[in-house]
Coordinates of C-alpha atoms in Angstrom, one line a residue:
Chain A
M1237 CA -88.9 -2.9 -18.2
S1238 CA -86.5 -1.9 -20.6
L1239 CA -85.8 -3.2 -24.8
L1240 CA -82.1 -4.1 -24.1
E1241 CA -80.4 -4.1 -21.0
V1242 CA -76.5 -4.5 -21.0
R1243 CA -75.6 -5.0 -18.0
D1244 CA -70.9 -5.2 -16.5
L1245 CA -70.2 -6.7 -19.9
K1246 CA -67.2 -7.5 -20.3
K1247 CA -64.6 -9.2 -23.3
R1248 CA -61.8 -9.4 -23.4
F1249 CA -58.9 -10.9 -26.8
G1250 CA -56.4 -11.8 -25.5
A1251 CA -54.6 -9.0 -22.7
V1252 CA -56.4 -6.4 -24.0
E1253 CA -59.5 -5.9 -22.3
V1254 CA -62.2 -4.5 -24.6
L1255 CA -64.6 -3.9 -23.6
C1256 CA -64.3 -3.8 -18.9
G1257 CA -68.3 -3.7 -17.7
V1258 CA -70.6 -1.8 -19.9
D1259 CA -73.6 -1.1 -18.3
L1260 CA -76.7 0.3 -21.3
T1261 CA -80.0 0.4 -21.5
L1262 CA -82.2 1.4 -24.7
E1263 CA -86.2 1.7 -24.9
A1264 CA -88.8 0.7 -27.3
G1265 CA -89.6 3.3 -29.8
E1266 CA -85.9 5.4 -29.4
V1267 CA -82.9 6.1 -31.6
L1268 CA -80.0 5.6 -29.2
A1269 CA -76.2 7.0 -30.5
V1270 CA -73.0 4.8 -29.8
V1271 CA -70.6 7.2 -29.8
G1272 CA -66.5 7.0 -28.9
D1273 CA -62.9 7.2 -31.0
N1274 CA -61.7 4.5 -33.1
G1275 CA -61.0 1.9 -30.7
A1276 CA -63.3 2.9 -27.8
G1277 CA -65.5 -0.5 -28.4
K1278 CA -68.4 -0.2 -29.8
S1279 CA -68.3 -2.1 -32.9
T1280 CA -66.7 -4.6 -30.0
L1281 CA -70.1 -3.8 -28.3
I1282 CA -72.5 -4.2 -31.1
K1283 CA -71.2 -7.6 -32.3
H1284 CA -71.6 -8.6 -28.6
I1285 CA -75.8 -7.7 -29.2
S1286 CA -75.6 -9.0 -32.4
G1287 CA -74.3 -12.2 -31.1
V1288 CA -71.3 -11.7 -33.6
Y1289 CA -68.7 -12.2 -30.4
R1290 CA -69.2 -14.7 -27.3
R1291 CA -69.0 -12.6 -23.9
D1292 CA -66.6 -13.4 -21.5
G1293 CA -69.3 -11.3 -18.3
G1294 CA -72.3 -9.7 -17.9
D1295 CA -75.7 -10.4 -19.5
I1296 CA -78.3 -9.3 -21.4
S1297 CA -81.6 -9.3 -21.3
L1298 CA -83.9 -8.4 -24.6
G1299 CA -87.4 -7.2 -23.3
G1300 CA -87.3 -8.9 -20.2
E1301 CA -85.5 -12.7 -20.7
A1302 CA -82.3 -12.8 -20.3
V1303 CA -80.4 -13.9 -24.1
S1304 CA -77.1 -15.6 -25.4
F1305 CA -76.6 -15.9 -29.0
D1306 CA -74.0 -18.2 -30.5
S1307 CA -75.2 -16.3 -34.4
P1308 CA -75.8 -13.3 -35.9
K1309 CA -78.2 -15.6 -37.4
E1310 CA -80.4 -16.7 -33.4
A1311 CA -79.6 -12.5 -32.8
R1312 CA -82.2 -12.2 -35.8
R1313 CA -84.4 -15.1 -34.5
A1314 CA -84.9 -12.5 -32.1
G1315 CA -85.3 -10.1 -33.7
I1316 CA -82.3 -7.8 -33.4
E1317 CA -81.2 -6.7 -37.0
T1318 CA -77.5 -5.9 -37.9
V1319 CA -77.4 -3.6 -41.2
Y1320 CA -73.5 -3.9 -41.8
Q1321 CA -71.0 -1.0 -42.5
D1322 CA -70.4 -2.2 -45.3
L1323 CA -74.4 -2.9 -45.9
A1324 CA -73.7 -6.8 -46.8
L1325 CA -75.9 -6.9 -50.8
A1326 CA -75.8 -9.1 -52.9
D1327 CA -74.9 -6.3 -56.1
E1328 CA -76.3 -8.7 -58.4
L1329 CA -79.8 -9.6 -57.1
S1330 CA -82.6 -7.2 -57.6
V1331 CA -84.3 -5.2 -54.6
G1332 CA -86.6 -8.0 -53.3
A1333 CA -84.7 -10.3 -53.5
N1334 CA -81.9 -8.8 -51.2
I1335 CA -84.6 -7.8 -48.7
F1336 CA -85.5 -11.6 -48.8
L1337 CA -82.4 -13.0 -48.5
G1338 CA -83.3 -16.1 -46.5
R1339 CA -86.2 -16.0 -45.6
E1340 CA -88.6 -15.6 -48.9
P1341 CA -91.3 -17.0 -49.4
T1342 CA -92.2 -20.0 -51.1
R1343 CA -95.4 -21.7 -52.7
R1344 CA -96.2 -25.1 -54.2
W1345 CA -95.2 -25.3 -57.7
L1346 CA -98.5 -28.3 -59.4
G1347 CA -98.9 -28.4 -55.5
L1348 CA -95.3 -30.7 -55.4
L1349 CA -91.9 -28.5 -55.0
P1350 CA -91.3 -25.5 -53.4
V1351 CA -90.5 -22.4 -55.6
I1352 CA -89.9 -19.2 -54.4
D1353 CA -93.2 -17.0 -53.9
R1354 CA -92.3 -13.6 -57.4
G1355 CA -95.4 -12.2 -56.9
R1356 CA -95.5 -11.6 -53.2
I1357 CA -92.5 -10.8 -53.3
Q1358 CA -92.4 -8.7 -55.3
Q1359 CA -95.4 -6.9 -54.4
E1360 CA -94.2 -6.9 -50.8
T1361 CA -91.1 -5.3 -52.2
Q1362 CA -92.8 -2.9 -53.7
R1363 CA -95.5 -1.9 -50.7
L1364 CA -91.8 -1.3 -48.7
I1365 CA -91.0 0.7 -50.7
D1366 CA -93.3 3.1 -51.1
S1367 CA -93.6 3.1 -47.7
I1368 CA -89.7 4.3 -46.4
E1369 CA -90.1 6.9 -49.7
S1370 CA -86.3 6.2 -50.2
H1371 CA -86.6 7.2 -54.8
I1372 CA -85.8 3.2 -55.4
P1373 CA -87.8 3.3 -58.7
D1374 CA -87.9 -0.7 -59.0
G1375 CA -88.0 -3.8 -56.0
A1376 CA -86.4 -5.7 -59.7
T1377 CA -84.2 -3.8 -60.1
T1378 CA -80.5 -4.8 -59.2
V1379 CA -78.8 -3.9 -56.1
A1380 CA -75.6 -2.5 -58.1
G1381 CA -77.5 0.0 -60.1
L1382 CA -77.9 1.6 -56.2
S1383 CA -76.6 4.8 -54.9
G1384 CA -74.9 4.1 -51.9
G1385 CA -77.6 6.2 -49.6
Q1386 CA -80.7 3.9 -52.0
R1387 CA -78.2 0.3 -50.5
Q1388 CA -78.5 2.4 -47.3
A1389 CA -82.5 2.7 -47.9
V1390 CA -83.0 -1.0 -48.7
A1391 CA -80.9 -2.6 -45.8
I1392 CA -83.0 -0.9 -43.5
A1393 CA -86.4 -1.3 -45.5
R1394 CA -85.2 -5.6 -44.7
A1395 CA -84.9 -4.7 -40.6
L1396 CA -88.1 -3.3 -41.1
Y1397 CA -89.7 -5.5 -42.6
W1398 CA -88.5 -8.7 -41.1
D1399 CA -90.8 -6.9 -37.4
A1400 CA -87.3 -6.2 -35.4
K1401 CA -87.8 -5.2 -32.5
V1402 CA -84.0 -3.7 -32.1
V1403 CA -82.2 -2.3 -35.3
I1404 CA -78.3 -1.8 -35.3
L1405 CA -77.0 0.6 -37.3
D1406 CA -73.0 1.1 -37.5
E1407 CA -72.2 3.5 -39.2
P1408 CA -75.6 3.7 -42.7
T1409 CA -73.7 7.4 -43.4
A1410 CA -70.0 6.9 -43.3
A1411 CA -70.4 7.0 -47.2
L1412 CA -73.3 8.9 -48.0
A1413 CA -73.6 11.9 -50.3
V1414 CA -74.9 14.6 -47.9
M1415 CA -77.9 14.8 -49.1
E1416 CA -78.6 10.9 -48.8
R1417 CA -77.6 11.2 -45.3
E1418 CA -80.9 13.2 -44.5
N1419 CA -83.1 10.4 -45.4
V1420 CA -80.7 8.1 -43.3
I1421 CA -81.8 10.2 -40.6
K1422 CA -85.3 10.2 -41.6
L1423 CA -85.3 6.2 -42.1
S1424 CA -83.9 5.7 -38.1
R1425 CA -86.6 7.7 -37.0
M1426 CA -89.1 6.1 -38.6
L1427 CA -88.2 3.1 -37.7
A1428 CA -87.6 4.5 -33.3
A1429 CA -91.7 5.5 -34.2
K1430 CA -92.6 2.1 -35.6
G1431 CA -91.8 1.1 -32.0
V1432 CA -88.2 -0.2 -32.2
G1433 CA -85.6 0.6 -30.2
V1434 CA -82.6 1.8 -32.4
I1435 CA -78.3 1.4 -32.2
Y1436 CA -77.5 4.2 -34.5
I1437 CA -73.4 3.8 -33.8
G1438 CA -72.0 7.4 -35.2
H1439 CA -69.2 9.5 -35.5
N1440 CA -70.8 13.0 -36.8
L1441 CA -71.9 14.6 -33.7
V1442 CA -74.0 17.3 -36.0
E1443 CA -76.2 14.1 -36.5
I1444 CA -76.1 12.1 -33.7
L1445 CA -77.6 15.3 -32.3
E1446 CA -80.9 15.6 -35.2
V1447 CA -81.0 11.6 -34.7
A1448 CA -80.6 10.9 -31.7
D1449 CA -82.9 10.3 -28.9
R1450 CA -80.5 9.9 -26.0
I1451 CA -76.1 9.3 -26.8
A1452 CA -74.3 6.8 -25.0
V1453 CA -70.2 8.2 -25.0
M1454 CA -67.9 5.3 -25.1
Y1455 CA -64.3 6.1 -24.0
R1456 CA -61.8 2.9 -22.8
G1457 CA -64.6 -0.1 -22.9
R1458 CA -66.7 1.7 -21.2
I1459 CA -69.7 2.8 -21.3
V1460 CA -68.6 6.7 -19.4
H1461 CA -71.7 9.8 -19.9
V1462 CA -75.1 9.2 -20.6
T1463 CA -77.1 12.2 -21.7
R1464 CA -80.4 13.5 -23.5
S1465 CA -78.9 14.9 -26.8
E1466 CA -80.9 18.2 -26.1
E1467 CA -79.6 18.9 -23.0
T1468 CA -75.9 18.7 -24.3
T1469 CA -73.3 20.3 -27.1
Q1470 CA -70.6 18.4 -29.5
E1471 CA -67.9 20.1 -26.6
E1472 CA -69.5 18.8 -23.9
L1473 CA -69.5 14.9 -25.5
I1474 CA -66.0 15.9 -27.6
K1475 CA -64.4 16.0 -23.6
Y1476 CA -65.7 12.8 -22.8
M1477 CA -65.2 10.9 -26.1
T1478 CA -61.3 12.4 -25.0
G1479 CA -61.6 11.3 -21.4
Y1480 CA -60.8 15.3 -20.9
S1481 CA -63.7 14.8 -18.1
E1482 CA -62.1 11.6 -16.9
R1483 CA -58.6 12.6 -15.6
R1484 CA -59.8 15.9 -15.2
E1485 CA -62.0 14.2 -12.1
S1486 CA -58.9 11.9 -11.2
A1487 CA -57.0 15.5 -11.0
A1488 CA -59.4 16.6 -8.9
Chain B
M45 CA -93.0 -12.1 -63.5
A46 CA -89.9 -13.7 -65.0
A47 CA -87.6 -10.2 -64.8
H48 CA -88.4 -9.7 -60.9
D49 CA -85.5 -12.8 -60.4
A50 CA -82.1 -11.6 -61.4
N51 CA -79.8 -12.6 -63.8
L52 CA -81.8 -15.2 -65.3
S53 CA -84.1 -13.7 -68.6
L54 CA -82.7 -11.6 -71.2
G55 CA -85.2 -8.6 -71.4
R56 CA -84.0 -8.0 -67.6
R57 CA -81.5 -5.0 -67.3
M58 CA -84.8 -3.7 -69.7
K59 CA -85.8 -3.3 -65.5
A60 CA -82.8 -1.2 -64.4
P61 CA -83.4 2.6 -63.5
A62 CA -84.9 4.8 -65.5
A63 CA -81.2 6.9 -66.1
T64 CA -79.1 3.8 -66.0
R65 CA -81.7 2.4 -69.3
T66 CA -80.8 5.4 -71.2
R67 CA -77.7 5.5 -70.8
H68 CA -77.7 1.6 -71.3
L69 CA -80.2 2.0 -74.9
R70 CA -77.5 5.1 -76.1
K71 CA -74.2 3.0 -74.7
W72 CA -74.5 -0.4 -75.6
G73 CA -78.0 -0.9 -76.1
L74 CA -78.7 -4.9 -75.4
P75 CA -77.7 -7.1 -72.7
V76 CA -75.1 -9.3 -74.4
E77 CA -76.2 -12.8 -74.6
T78 CA -79.1 -10.7 -76.4
L79 CA -75.8 -9.8 -78.8
V80 CA -74.3 -13.2 -78.6
L81 CA -78.5 -14.1 -80.2
G82 CA -77.7 -11.7 -82.7
L83 CA -74.6 -12.6 -84.3
T84 CA -75.3 -16.1 -83.5
L85 CA -79.1 -16.0 -85.5
A86 CA -76.7 -13.1 -87.7
L87 CA -74.3 -15.9 -88.2
W88 CA -77.0 -18.4 -89.7
I89 CA -78.7 -16.0 -92.2
V90 CA -75.7 -15.3 -93.7
M91 CA -74.3 -19.0 -93.9
A92 CA -78.0 -19.7 -95.1
L93 CA -78.3 -17.5 -98.1
T94 CA -75.0 -17.8 -99.5
T95 CA -74.6 -21.6 -99.4
S96 CA -76.4 -23.8 -100.4
T97 CA -75.4 -26.8 -98.1
F98 CA -76.4 -25.4 -94.4
L99 CA -80.0 -24.2 -94.1
T100 CA -80.6 -28.1 -95.0
A101 CA -83.1 -30.7 -93.1
N102 CA -79.1 -32.7 -92.4
N103 CA -77.4 -29.8 -91.3
V104 CA -79.9 -28.1 -88.7
V105 CA -79.7 -31.6 -87.1
N106 CA -75.6 -32.3 -87.4
I107 CA -76.0 -28.7 -84.9
L108 CA -78.4 -29.5 -82.7
R109 CA -76.6 -33.2 -82.5
Q110 CA -73.7 -30.8 -81.9
V111 CA -75.1 -28.2 -79.6
S112 CA -76.6 -30.3 -77.2
I113 CA -73.3 -32.4 -75.7
D114 CA -71.4 -29.2 -75.3
S115 CA -74.9 -27.4 -74.6
I116 CA -75.7 -30.4 -71.3
I117 CA -72.2 -29.7 -70.1
A118 CA -71.9 -25.9 -70.0
F119 CA -74.5 -26.0 -68.3
G120 CA -73.1 -28.4 -65.7
V121 CA -69.9 -25.8 -65.8
L122 CA -71.8 -22.2 -65.3
F123 CA -73.1 -23.6 -61.7
P124 CA -69.7 -23.7 -60.4
I125 CA -68.6 -20.5 -61.7
L126 CA -72.6 -19.0 -60.2
I127 CA -70.8 -19.2 -56.8
R128 CA -67.5 -17.9 -57.5
G129 CA -65.7 -21.3 -58.3
I130 CA -65.2 -23.8 -61.0
D131 CA -64.2 -27.2 -63.1
L132 CA -61.6 -27.2 -65.2
S133 CA -62.3 -31.7 -64.1
V134 CA -65.5 -31.8 -67.1
G135 CA -63.4 -32.7 -69.9
S136 CA -61.6 -35.9 -67.9
V137 CA -65.0 -36.8 -66.4
V138 CA -66.9 -36.8 -69.6
A139 CA -64.1 -39.6 -70.9
L140 CA -64.1 -41.3 -68.0
S141 CA -68.0 -41.2 -67.3
G142 CA -67.9 -43.4 -70.9
V143 CA -65.4 -46.5 -70.3
V144 CA -66.5 -46.7 -67.1
C145 CA -70.1 -46.6 -67.7
A146 CA -68.8 -48.9 -70.8
S147 CA -66.9 -51.1 -69.5
L148 CA -69.5 -51.8 -66.5
L149 CA -72.4 -52.6 -70.0
T150 CA -70.1 -55.3 -71.3
A151 CA -69.8 -56.5 -68.2
G152 CA -73.4 -57.3 -68.3
V153 CA -73.7 -55.1 -66.0
P154 CA -77.7 -54.4 -66.9
I155 CA -79.0 -51.4 -68.3
P156 CA -80.6 -48.9 -66.0
L157 CA -78.0 -50.5 -64.0
A158 CA -74.9 -49.4 -65.1
I159 CA -76.4 -45.7 -66.3
G160 CA -77.4 -46.2 -62.6
L161 CA -73.4 -45.9 -61.2
T162 CA -72.2 -44.2 -63.6
L163 CA -74.5 -41.5 -61.9
L164 CA -73.2 -41.6 -59.1
L165 CA -69.7 -42.1 -59.6
G166 CA -70.0 -38.4 -60.1
V167 CA -72.4 -37.9 -57.5
A168 CA -68.5 -38.4 -55.7
I169 CA -66.3 -36.9 -58.1
G170 CA -68.7 -33.7 -57.2
S171 CA -68.5 -34.3 -53.3
L172 CA -65.3 -34.8 -53.9
N173 CA -64.5 -31.3 -55.1
A174 CA -66.6 -29.3 -52.9
F175 CA -65.5 -31.6 -50.2
S176 CA -62.2 -29.5 -51.1
V177 CA -63.0 -26.2 -52.0
Y178 CA -65.3 -25.8 -48.8
R179 CA -63.3 -27.6 -45.7
L180 CA -60.0 -28.5 -47.5
G181 CA -59.5 -24.4 -48.5
I182 CA -58.1 -25.9 -51.7
P183 CA -59.1 -23.5 -54.7
A184 CA -61.9 -24.5 -56.9
F185 CA -59.6 -24.3 -60.2
I186 CA -56.2 -26.3 -58.5
I187 CA -58.4 -29.2 -57.5
T188 CA -60.8 -28.8 -60.4
L189 CA -57.2 -28.4 -62.8
A190 CA -56.0 -32.0 -60.5
G191 CA -59.2 -33.8 -61.3
L192 CA -58.3 -33.1 -65.1
Q193 CA -55.4 -34.7 -65.1
A194 CA -56.5 -37.6 -62.6
F195 CA -59.4 -38.4 -63.9
R196 CA -57.9 -37.8 -67.4
G197 CA -55.5 -40.4 -66.1
G198 CA -58.5 -43.0 -64.7
A199 CA -60.1 -43.2 -67.5
F200 CA -56.9 -44.6 -68.9
L201 CA -56.6 -47.1 -66.1
V202 CA -60.7 -48.5 -66.6
S203 CA -60.4 -49.3 -70.3
D204 CA -56.9 -50.2 -70.7
G205 CA -55.7 -47.3 -72.4
T206 CA -57.9 -48.3 -75.8
S207 CA -61.4 -47.8 -76.4
V208 CA -63.9 -49.5 -74.9
F209 CA -66.9 -52.2 -78.0
G210 CA -69.5 -53.2 -77.6
L211 CA -72.2 -51.0 -76.0
P212 CA -76.0 -53.4 -76.1
K213 CA -77.7 -52.5 -79.0
A214 CA -80.3 -50.1 -77.2
L215 CA -77.6 -47.6 -75.8
S216 CA -75.6 -47.1 -79.0
T217 CA -78.8 -46.6 -81.8
F218 CA -79.5 -43.4 -78.8
A219 CA -78.3 -40.7 -80.1
R220 CA -79.1 -42.0 -83.6
A221 CA -82.8 -41.7 -82.8
E222 CA -85.4 -39.4 -83.5
W223 CA -88.5 -37.9 -82.5
L224 CA -91.5 -35.9 -83.7
G225 CA -87.4 -35.2 -86.2
I226 CA -85.7 -33.6 -83.4
P227 CA -82.6 -36.0 -82.4
S228 CA -82.6 -37.6 -78.6
L229 CA -79.6 -36.0 -77.6
F230 CA -81.9 -32.3 -77.9
W231 CA -84.2 -33.4 -76.1
S232 CA -81.9 -35.3 -73.0
M233 CA -79.9 -31.9 -73.1
L234 CA -83.7 -29.8 -73.6
I235 CA -84.4 -31.9 -70.6
I236 CA -81.9 -31.6 -68.8
G237 CA -81.4 -27.8 -69.3
L238 CA -84.6 -27.0 -68.5
V239 CA -84.7 -28.3 -64.6
L240 CA -81.3 -26.7 -64.0
H241 CA -82.9 -23.6 -65.6
F242 CA -86.0 -24.3 -63.1
I243 CA -83.7 -25.2 -59.2
L244 CA -81.7 -22.1 -60.9
S245 CA -85.1 -19.2 -61.5
R246 CA -88.0 -20.6 -59.1
T247 CA -86.3 -22.4 -55.9
R248 CA -84.2 -21.4 -53.1
T249 CA -80.9 -23.2 -53.6
G250 CA -80.2 -21.3 -56.9
R251 CA -81.3 -17.7 -55.3
Y252 CA -78.3 -18.5 -52.9
M253 CA -76.4 -19.6 -55.7
L254 CA -76.1 -16.1 -57.2
A255 CA -76.1 -14.6 -53.5
M256 CA -73.3 -16.8 -53.2
G257 CA -71.4 -16.2 -55.9
S258 CA -72.4 -12.1 -56.2
N259 CA -71.8 -12.1 -51.9
H260 CA -69.9 -14.3 -49.9
E261 CA -70.5 -12.9 -46.4
S262 CA -73.6 -11.7 -46.7
A263 CA -74.9 -14.4 -47.8
R264 CA -73.4 -15.9 -44.9
R265 CA -74.8 -13.2 -43.2
A266 CA -78.6 -14.2 -43.9
G267 CA -78.1 -17.1 -42.4
I268 CA -77.8 -19.5 -46.0
N269 CA -76.3 -22.9 -45.2
I270 CA -72.8 -22.9 -47.8
K271 CA -71.7 -26.1 -47.2
R272 CA -75.1 -27.4 -48.8
I273 CA -74.9 -24.9 -51.7
V274 CA -71.0 -26.0 -52.4
F275 CA -71.9 -29.6 -52.3
F276 CA -75.1 -28.6 -54.8
A277 CA -73.0 -26.9 -57.3
Y278 CA -70.0 -29.1 -57.4
I279 CA -72.2 -32.3 -57.8
I280 CA -74.5 -30.8 -60.6
S281 CA -71.0 -30.5 -62.1
S282 CA -70.2 -33.9 -62.9
V283 CA -73.2 -35.5 -62.9
T284 CA -74.1 -33.5 -65.6
A285 CA -70.4 -34.4 -67.4
C286 CA -71.0 -37.9 -67.2
I287 CA -74.8 -37.2 -68.2
A288 CA -72.7 -36.2 -71.7
G289 CA -70.1 -39.0 -71.1
M290 CA -72.4 -41.6 -71.5
L291 CA -74.5 -39.7 -74.3
L292 CA -71.1 -39.2 -76.3
M293 CA -70.6 -42.9 -75.5
S294 CA -73.2 -43.7 -77.6
R295 CA -73.3 -41.2 -80.5
M296 CA -69.9 -43.1 -80.9
S297 CA -70.4 -46.7 -80.2
I298 CA -68.1 -46.3 -77.5
G299 CA -66.3 -46.2 -74.5
S300 CA -63.4 -43.4 -75.4
P301 CA -60.0 -42.4 -73.1
T302 CA -60.1 -39.5 -74.7
A303 CA -62.8 -38.3 -75.6
G304 CA -64.1 -34.8 -74.2
V305 CA -60.3 -33.3 -74.4
A306 CA -60.6 -29.4 -74.2
Y307 CA -64.7 -29.9 -73.8
E308 CA -64.0 -27.7 -69.9
L309 CA -62.7 -25.2 -71.6
N310 CA -65.1 -24.9 -74.3
A311 CA -68.3 -25.3 -71.5
I312 CA -66.9 -22.0 -69.5
A313 CA -66.7 -20.3 -72.5
A314 CA -69.8 -20.8 -73.7
A315 CA -71.2 -20.2 -70.1
V316 CA -68.8 -17.1 -70.0
V317 CA -69.6 -15.4 -73.6
G318 CA -73.5 -16.1 -72.7
G319 CA -73.3 -13.6 -69.4
A320 CA -72.0 -15.7 -66.3
S321 CA -69.7 -13.8 -64.8
L322 CA -66.3 -15.9 -63.8
F323 CA -66.6 -13.2 -60.2
G324 CA -69.4 -15.5 -59.6
G325 CA -73.3 -14.2 -59.2
R326 CA -74.5 -13.9 -62.9
G327 CA -74.9 -16.3 -65.1
S328 CA -77.9 -18.0 -67.0
V329 CA -79.2 -22.0 -68.4
L330 CA -80.7 -19.8 -71.5
G331 CA -77.5 -17.8 -72.0
T332 CA -74.9 -20.4 -71.8
F333 CA -77.1 -22.1 -74.6
I334 CA -77.1 -19.0 -77.0
G335 CA -73.7 -19.3 -76.0
A336 CA -72.7 -23.1 -77.2
L337 CA -75.2 -22.3 -80.3
L338 CA -72.7 -19.2 -81.6
F339 CA -69.6 -22.3 -81.3
A340 CA -71.6 -25.1 -82.8
T341 CA -72.4 -22.8 -85.8
I342 CA -69.1 -21.5 -86.4
A343 CA -67.8 -25.5 -86.1
N344 CA -70.5 -25.8 -88.3
A345 CA -70.4 -22.7 -90.8
A346 CA -66.3 -23.4 -90.6
N347 CA -66.2 -26.5 -91.9
L348 CA -68.6 -26.1 -94.4
L349 CA -67.2 -23.8 -96.2
G350 CA -63.5 -25.3 -95.8
I351 CA -62.2 -22.5 -93.5
D352 CA -58.4 -23.9 -91.2
S353 CA -59.5 -25.3 -88.5
F354 CA -56.6 -22.9 -87.0
W355 CA -58.5 -20.6 -87.7
Q356 CA -61.5 -21.0 -86.4
M357 CA -59.7 -21.6 -83.5
V358 CA -58.5 -17.9 -83.9
A359 CA -61.7 -16.6 -83.8
T360 CA -63.5 -18.6 -81.0
G361 CA -60.9 -16.9 -78.8
V362 CA -61.4 -13.4 -80.1
L363 CA -65.1 -13.8 -79.9
I364 CA -64.8 -14.9 -76.4
A365 CA -62.0 -11.5 -75.5
A366 CA -64.3 -9.3 -77.5
V367 CA -67.1 -10.4 -76.3
V368 CA -66.6 -10.7 -72.0
Y369 CA -64.4 -7.4 -72.6
V370 CA -67.8 -5.8 -73.9
D371 CA -69.3 -7.3 -70.6
N372 CA -67.1 -5.6 -68.5
L373 CA -67.8 -2.3 -69.8
H374 CA -71.4 -2.5 -69.4
K375 CA -71.3 -4.3 -65.9
R376 CA -69.1 -0.7 -65.3
R377 CA -71.7 1.5 -66.1
Q378 CA -74.2 -0.1 -64.4
S379 CA -72.6 0.1 -61.5
G380 CA -71.2 4.1 -62.4
V381 CA -68.4 3.5 -62.3
K382 CA -65.8 4.8 -64.7

C-alpha cells in the first residue's frame, strides 16, 4: 500500500481541462519529483493534494483511506504539509513563532488564563534548529533577518516538527543561491530519511536528478512518464516535458 | 524569556543574528523605542536643570494625568494598527461616550449601569468597524474616517449641541483622586496597559494579531481565525476609547461633545513613534506609552517655557517624520535591503 495514491484526478477551470486523469503514487520515505513545463498542471495537482482546490473527478487516498479535503487546514490535520513557493512566513515574528504559528502550546498562567508557553517553544525550536544544521543562529531571531535559504529551512523545519506524513515542496530553490540549494536538497533527503513522503516540484533538472528517488513528468494535464532517477537523463526528461516523445508515438 | 516574543521587548533587536547585530550597533545602535525613551529622558533632565517649575510634585502629577488619557486611547489604536488597519474614529468615540455616559447619569441611571452601557456602546462601535472592514471589505481608513464624522455628529445630537452638566459627585471627583500620591487616572492607564500588554505578548490572540499584520496570507494558511482577530482588534480600540471618554468626562466634570478633537492623530502618532509599524505586525504597548509620554512632555515643557503652541505643533510633526524615517532605515538594514 502506498502512502499517497492519486487516481484519475480531473479538474477543469471553465472550458480548460487542467488535469485530465492524473495517476500518481507516493511511498513513505521517498522523494518524488514532479517536473513539467509551465502550465503542465503541477501546481494544480499539488493544490488538490494540499486541500486548496476541490477535484471534479477521481480519488485521493492517504495511507489506504480515501480522503477529501475542504481546506488546507484539513489537509494539514491529516498530515499533509505544504511549503509554498513564497514560503508564507510572517517576517516580523521570530523563527519559533513561525514554526508554531496556529498551533502554539499553551499553559495556564496562575492556573487560570491560557498563555503561550514561550519557554517550550524556545526549547523545541532550538532543538529543531540544531537537528537540521541549517545555520539559523537563534530561534528568537525574527524571520525578516534571515537569508532565503534560512527561511526555506524554517518552512521545512515547520513541516518536520509537526510529524507530517507527506510534505509538498513547491519550487523550494527557485529564489536561492547555489550554495543554499544544496542545503535544501539535504533537508529534503533528511525528511525522506525520517519516513516522510516528499513531493518535490521543480524546474532545475540537475537538481531534480540529485534530490529525487523517482521522477514524474507532467505534460498537458497528464503524467506522461514516471522513472527512477538513476535510470534517466536530462535529455530524456526534456523529451517528455516538451511532448516530443508523444508526438513521435502518434506519428508512428 | 521576554526576548523570545517578537516585537515586544525593548531589547528584542539585540537578539538579532550576530552579523545584523554588529551592523546595528555600528549604524544606529538601538531600536527606535529606546531612542524615543532616551529623547524623553533627555528632555526631562534638561527641563529639570533649566527650570524650577518642571520637576515639582505638582507638575509631574500634571504630566501623569495628561499622559494617562492619551495613552489609554493610543493603546487601543495600537491594535488595529498591528493588524495593518487603522482607527480614526477614536477621538469622536471619546466625545460620544462622554456625553452618552453623562446623559445616562443625569437621567438618573445608576453609575455602574451607565458605565456598563457606555462600554457596550464601545463594543457595538468596534463590531461595526470590524464588520465593515472584514465583511463589507471597506478599507479601515475610509470606514473609520466616516466614523470620525458620524460619531462626532452623534455626540452633538445626544447632547443637543451643548455640554451635559450635573454628574454625580462620585464620578466628578474620581479623576482628581490620588492613591499613594499617584493620580487615579494614571492607575487606570496602568491597569489597562498591563492587561493589553498581557494579551499582546502572552496570548495566542495577541500573537495572531502580529502574524496577521505581518503576513495576512501566512496567518490564513496557518488556520488562524482572521474574522475573530479583526473583531477583537477593533473592539479593543473602541472600548478603550470609551473608557478614555468616561475618564475625560470625569476629569472635566461634564460630558462635552467637543471633547477629544484630533485625539486619534495624537494616539496614532504615539503608537508609531513608540515603534509600531503602520504596515502592521510590529508595535508594543510599552513603546506606545513611551511615545505618549514624549508628546505629553513636549506639550508640558513648551507650556512652562512659554513657547507658542503653534511651534509645538510644528515640532511634533517634525518629530513624527524623523522617528519614522530613522525607523525605516533601521528596518531596511535589518532585512538587508540597501
